[in-house]
GROMACS .gro file of C-alpha atoms in nm:
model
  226
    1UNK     CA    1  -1.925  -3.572   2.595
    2UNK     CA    2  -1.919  -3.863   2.326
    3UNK     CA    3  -1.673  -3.872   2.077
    4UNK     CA    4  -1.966  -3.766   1.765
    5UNK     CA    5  -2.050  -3.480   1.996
    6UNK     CA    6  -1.697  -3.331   2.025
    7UNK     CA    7  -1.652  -3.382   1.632
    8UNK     CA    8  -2.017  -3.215   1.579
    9UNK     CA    9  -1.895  -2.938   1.801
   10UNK     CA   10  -1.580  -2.870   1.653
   11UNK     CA   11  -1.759  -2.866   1.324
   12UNK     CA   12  -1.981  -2.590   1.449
   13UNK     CA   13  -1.695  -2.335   1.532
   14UNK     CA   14  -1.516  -2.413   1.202
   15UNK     CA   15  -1.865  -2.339   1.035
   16UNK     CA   16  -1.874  -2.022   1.254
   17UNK     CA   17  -1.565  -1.873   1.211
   18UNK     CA   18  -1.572  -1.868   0.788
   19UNK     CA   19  -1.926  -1.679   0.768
   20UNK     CA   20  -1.988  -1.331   0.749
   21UNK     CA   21  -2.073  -1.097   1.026
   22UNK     CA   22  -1.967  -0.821   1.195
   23UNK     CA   23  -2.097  -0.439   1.206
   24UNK     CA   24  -1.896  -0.322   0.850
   25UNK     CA   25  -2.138  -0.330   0.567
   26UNK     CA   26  -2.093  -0.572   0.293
   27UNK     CA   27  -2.273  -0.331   0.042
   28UNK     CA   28  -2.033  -0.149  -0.159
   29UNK     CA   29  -2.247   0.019  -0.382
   30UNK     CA   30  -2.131   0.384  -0.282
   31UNK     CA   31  -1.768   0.230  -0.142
   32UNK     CA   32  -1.624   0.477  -0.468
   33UNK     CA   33  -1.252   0.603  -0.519
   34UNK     CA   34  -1.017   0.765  -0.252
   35UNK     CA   35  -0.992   1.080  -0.249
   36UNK     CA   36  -0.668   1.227  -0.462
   37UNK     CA   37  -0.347   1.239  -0.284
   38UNK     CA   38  -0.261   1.611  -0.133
   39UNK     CA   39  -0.029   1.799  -0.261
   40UNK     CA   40   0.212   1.952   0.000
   41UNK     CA   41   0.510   2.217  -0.030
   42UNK     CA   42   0.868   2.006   0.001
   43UNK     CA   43   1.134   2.134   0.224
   44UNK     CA   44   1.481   1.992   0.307
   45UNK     CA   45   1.242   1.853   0.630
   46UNK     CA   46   1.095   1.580   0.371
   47UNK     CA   47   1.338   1.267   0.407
   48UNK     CA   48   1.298   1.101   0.038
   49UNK     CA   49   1.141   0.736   0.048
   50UNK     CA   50   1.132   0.365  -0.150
   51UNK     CA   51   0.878   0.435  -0.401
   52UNK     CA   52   0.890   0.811  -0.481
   53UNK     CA   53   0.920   0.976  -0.771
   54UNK     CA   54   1.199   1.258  -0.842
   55UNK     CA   55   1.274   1.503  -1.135
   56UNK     CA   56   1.603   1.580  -1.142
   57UNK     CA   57   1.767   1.843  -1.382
   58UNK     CA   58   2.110   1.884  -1.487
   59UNK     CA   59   2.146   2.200  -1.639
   60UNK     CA   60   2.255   2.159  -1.998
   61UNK     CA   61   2.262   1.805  -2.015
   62UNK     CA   62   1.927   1.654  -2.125
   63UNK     CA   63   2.031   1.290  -2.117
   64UNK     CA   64   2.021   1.310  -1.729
   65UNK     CA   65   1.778   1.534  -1.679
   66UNK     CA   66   1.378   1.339  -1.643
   67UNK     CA   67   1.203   1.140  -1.359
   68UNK     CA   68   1.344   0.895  -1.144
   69UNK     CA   69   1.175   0.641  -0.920
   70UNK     CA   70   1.338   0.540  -0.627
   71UNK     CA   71   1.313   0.154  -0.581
   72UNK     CA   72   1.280  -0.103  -0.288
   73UNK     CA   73   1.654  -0.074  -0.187
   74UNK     CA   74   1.609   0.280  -0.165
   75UNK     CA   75   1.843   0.380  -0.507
   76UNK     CA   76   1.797   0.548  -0.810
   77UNK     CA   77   2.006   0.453  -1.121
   78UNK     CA   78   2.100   0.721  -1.348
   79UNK     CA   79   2.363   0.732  -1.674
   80UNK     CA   80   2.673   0.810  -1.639
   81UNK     CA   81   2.644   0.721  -1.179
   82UNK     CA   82   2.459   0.406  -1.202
   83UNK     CA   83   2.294   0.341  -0.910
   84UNK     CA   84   2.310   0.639  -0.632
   85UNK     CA   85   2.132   0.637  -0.296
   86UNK     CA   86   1.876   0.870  -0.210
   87UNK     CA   87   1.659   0.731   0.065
   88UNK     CA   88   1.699   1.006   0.386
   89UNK     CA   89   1.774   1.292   0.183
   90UNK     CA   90   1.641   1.582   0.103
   91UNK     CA   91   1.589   1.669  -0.234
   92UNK     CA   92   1.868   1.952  -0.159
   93UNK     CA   93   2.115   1.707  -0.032
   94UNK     CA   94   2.045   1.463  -0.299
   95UNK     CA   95   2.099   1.725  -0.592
   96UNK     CA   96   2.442   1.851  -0.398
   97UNK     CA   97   2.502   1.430  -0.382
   98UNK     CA   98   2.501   1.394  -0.754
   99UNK     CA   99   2.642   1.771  -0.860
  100UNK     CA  100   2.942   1.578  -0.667
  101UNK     CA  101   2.960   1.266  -0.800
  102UNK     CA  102   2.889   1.409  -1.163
  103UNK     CA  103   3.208   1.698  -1.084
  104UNK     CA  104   3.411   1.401  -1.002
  105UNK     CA  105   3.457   1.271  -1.345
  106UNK     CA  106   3.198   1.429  -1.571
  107UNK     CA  107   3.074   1.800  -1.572
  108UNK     CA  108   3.232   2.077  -1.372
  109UNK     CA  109   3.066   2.244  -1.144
  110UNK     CA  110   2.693   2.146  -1.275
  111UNK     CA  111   2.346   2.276  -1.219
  112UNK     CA  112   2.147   1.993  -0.980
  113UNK     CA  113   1.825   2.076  -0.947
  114UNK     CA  114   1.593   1.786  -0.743
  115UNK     CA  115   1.212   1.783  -0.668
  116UNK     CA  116   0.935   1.556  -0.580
  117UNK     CA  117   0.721   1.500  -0.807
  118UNK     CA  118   0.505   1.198  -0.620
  119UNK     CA  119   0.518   1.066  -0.274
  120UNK     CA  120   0.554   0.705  -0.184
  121UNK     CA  121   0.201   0.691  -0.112
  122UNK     CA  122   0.162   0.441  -0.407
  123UNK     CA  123   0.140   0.152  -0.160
  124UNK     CA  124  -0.114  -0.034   0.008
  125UNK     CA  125  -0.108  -0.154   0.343
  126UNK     CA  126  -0.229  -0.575   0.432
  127UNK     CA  127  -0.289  -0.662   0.772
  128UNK     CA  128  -0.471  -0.912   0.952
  129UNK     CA  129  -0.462  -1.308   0.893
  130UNK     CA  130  -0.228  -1.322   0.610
  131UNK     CA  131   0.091  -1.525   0.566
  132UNK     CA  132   0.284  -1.192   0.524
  133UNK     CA  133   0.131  -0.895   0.631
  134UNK     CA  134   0.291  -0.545   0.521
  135UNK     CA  135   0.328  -0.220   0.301
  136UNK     CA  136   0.283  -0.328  -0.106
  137UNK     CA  137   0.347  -0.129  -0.426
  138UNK     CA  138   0.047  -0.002  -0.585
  139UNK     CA  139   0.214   0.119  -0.874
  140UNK     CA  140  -0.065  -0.016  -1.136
  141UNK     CA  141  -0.403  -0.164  -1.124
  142UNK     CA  142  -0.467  -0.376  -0.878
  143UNK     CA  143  -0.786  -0.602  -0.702
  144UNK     CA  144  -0.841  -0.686  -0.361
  145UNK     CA  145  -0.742  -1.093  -0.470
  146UNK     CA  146  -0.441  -0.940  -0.598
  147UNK     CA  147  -0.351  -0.775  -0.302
  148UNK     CA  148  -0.433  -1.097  -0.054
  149UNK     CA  149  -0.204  -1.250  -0.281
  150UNK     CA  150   0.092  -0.989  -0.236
  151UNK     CA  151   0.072  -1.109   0.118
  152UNK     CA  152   0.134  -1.480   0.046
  153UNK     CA  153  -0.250  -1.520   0.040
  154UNK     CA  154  -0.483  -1.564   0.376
  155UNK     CA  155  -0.327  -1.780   0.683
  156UNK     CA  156  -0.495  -2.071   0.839
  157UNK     CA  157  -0.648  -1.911   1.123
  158UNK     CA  158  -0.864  -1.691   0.824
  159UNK     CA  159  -1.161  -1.576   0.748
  160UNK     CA  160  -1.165  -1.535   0.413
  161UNK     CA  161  -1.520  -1.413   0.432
  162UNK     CA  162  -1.492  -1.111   0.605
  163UNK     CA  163  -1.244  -0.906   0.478
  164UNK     CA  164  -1.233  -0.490   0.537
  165UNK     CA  165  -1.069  -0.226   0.337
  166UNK     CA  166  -0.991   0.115   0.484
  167UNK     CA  167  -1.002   0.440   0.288
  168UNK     CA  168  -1.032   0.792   0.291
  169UNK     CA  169  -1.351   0.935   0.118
  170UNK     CA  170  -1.450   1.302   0.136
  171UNK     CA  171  -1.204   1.370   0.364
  172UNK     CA  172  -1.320   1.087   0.630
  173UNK     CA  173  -1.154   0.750   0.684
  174UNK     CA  174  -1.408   0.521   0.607
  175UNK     CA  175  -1.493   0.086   0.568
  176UNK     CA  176  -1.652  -0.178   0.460
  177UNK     CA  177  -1.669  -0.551   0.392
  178UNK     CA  178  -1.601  -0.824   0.151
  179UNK     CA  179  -1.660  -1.197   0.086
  180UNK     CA  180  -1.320  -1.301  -0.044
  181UNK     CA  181  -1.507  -1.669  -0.098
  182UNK     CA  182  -1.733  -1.519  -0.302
  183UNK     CA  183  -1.502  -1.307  -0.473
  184UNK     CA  184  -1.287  -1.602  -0.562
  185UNK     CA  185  -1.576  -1.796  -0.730
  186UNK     CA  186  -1.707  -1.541  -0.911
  187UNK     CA  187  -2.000  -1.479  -0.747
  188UNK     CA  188  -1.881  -1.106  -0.679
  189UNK     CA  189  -1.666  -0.856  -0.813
  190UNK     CA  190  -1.323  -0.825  -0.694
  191UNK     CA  191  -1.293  -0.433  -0.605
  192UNK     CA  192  -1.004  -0.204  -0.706
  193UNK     CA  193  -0.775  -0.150  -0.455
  194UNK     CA  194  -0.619   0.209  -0.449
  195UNK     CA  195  -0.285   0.352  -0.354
  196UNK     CA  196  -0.307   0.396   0.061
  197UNK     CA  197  -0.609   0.143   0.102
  198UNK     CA  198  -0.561  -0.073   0.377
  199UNK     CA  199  -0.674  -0.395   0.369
  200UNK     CA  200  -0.765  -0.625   0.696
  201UNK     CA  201  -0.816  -1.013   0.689
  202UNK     CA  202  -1.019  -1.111   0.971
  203UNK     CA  203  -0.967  -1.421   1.170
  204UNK     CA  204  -0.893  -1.552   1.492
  205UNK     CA  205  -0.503  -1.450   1.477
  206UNK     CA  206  -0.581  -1.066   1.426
  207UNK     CA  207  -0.467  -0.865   1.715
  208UNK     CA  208  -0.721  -0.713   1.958
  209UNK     CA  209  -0.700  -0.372   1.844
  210UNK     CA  210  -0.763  -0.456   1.458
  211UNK     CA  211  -1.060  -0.735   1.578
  212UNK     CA  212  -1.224  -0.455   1.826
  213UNK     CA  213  -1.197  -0.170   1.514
  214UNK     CA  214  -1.331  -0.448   1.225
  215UNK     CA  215  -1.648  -0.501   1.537
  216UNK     CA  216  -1.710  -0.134   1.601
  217UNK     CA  217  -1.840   0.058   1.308
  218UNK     CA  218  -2.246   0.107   1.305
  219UNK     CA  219  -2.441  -0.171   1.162
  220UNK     CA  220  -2.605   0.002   0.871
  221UNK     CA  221  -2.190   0.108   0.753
  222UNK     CA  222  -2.149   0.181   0.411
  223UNK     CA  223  -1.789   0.289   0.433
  224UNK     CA  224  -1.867   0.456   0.749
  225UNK     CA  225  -1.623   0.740   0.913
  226UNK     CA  226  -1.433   0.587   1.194
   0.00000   0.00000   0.00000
């Protein structure tokens, strides 16, 4: 083969791997909002998490008593304690935690009272051919550029035209498509990205199991069940 031919050839599967294709639809014209987290009872089997939200109440003492969020490092920071860990507790054992530390030096014998008020579900999950795939914060508003761009933006074995996000709709876990290219120059609009979206970058580093689940869904896929 001559030397223009190999260049020609290699040209070709760079051209092929940054088009579209696949099976999920790129129309999102019914691809509407997730459906609203579910609200389940809390027992002392519900380890607390990075990214939940707590009420605590002192009894009596208003200046400690509101809503806490627990950060990255798995802490809240409240007056009087500072910062007080409260990732793999219960609620129960988090309230007898800070009746303690508060009976140390402050209050005797006080009133803890801890419940969850919200989940850590506020994140969004990035996976595929990204520079640093993982579990985000979704804590405000955010697009699906903004998200790529939580993971360090696309890697160099992306394509940056065929992107999926994943989300539950009615009750079914459903897909579909998205031209990140396009996106980027304007020539589409950037979707929202909600709290427990996942979002997959296609390529030729995605695993197998991602590459045979982006290939599978029925052509005619308008966030399709999977």
């Amino acid at each position: 083969m001559s030397h223009l031919a190999v260049i020609g050839l290699a040209l070709l599967l760079a051209a092929c791997a940054s088009t579209r294709g696949g099976s999920i639809s790129y129309d999102s014209s019914k691809f509407g909002t997730p459906d609203a987290p579910k609200i389940t009872a809390v027992d002392d089997t519900y380890k607390l998490a990075p990214l939940d939200t707590i009420s605590i109440m002192v009894f009596q003492v208003a200046d400690l008593s509101r809503d806490y969020d627990i950060d990255q490092s798995g802490r809240i920071t409240m007056p009087l304690l500072g910062r007080v860990d409260a990732v793999g507790l219960s609620t129960t054992e988090l309230g007898t935690l800070i009746g303690r530390r508060l009976d140390e030096k402050y209050l005797r014998n006080p009133s803890v009272t801890v419940a969850l008020k919200s989940s850590a579900s506020r994140v969004v999950t990035v996976d595929g051919s990204v520079r640093q795939p993982g579990i985000y914060p979704a804590t405000g508003i955010l697009t699906l550029v903004q998200v790529v761009a939580l993971a360090r933006g696309t890697d160099d074995l992306a394509n940056p035209r065929r992107v999926a996000i994943f989300r539950t709709i009615g009750g079914k876990r459903m897909a579909a498509a998205f031209d990140l290219t396009s996106i980027r120059r304007g020539e589409m609009e950037d979707p929202q990205i909600y709290p427990g979206d996942t979002v997959v970058v296609d390529g030729s580093g995605v695993k197998k199991a991602q590459r045979s689940l982006l290939q599978s869904l029925p052509l005619a896929s308008i966030f399709m069940a999977l």
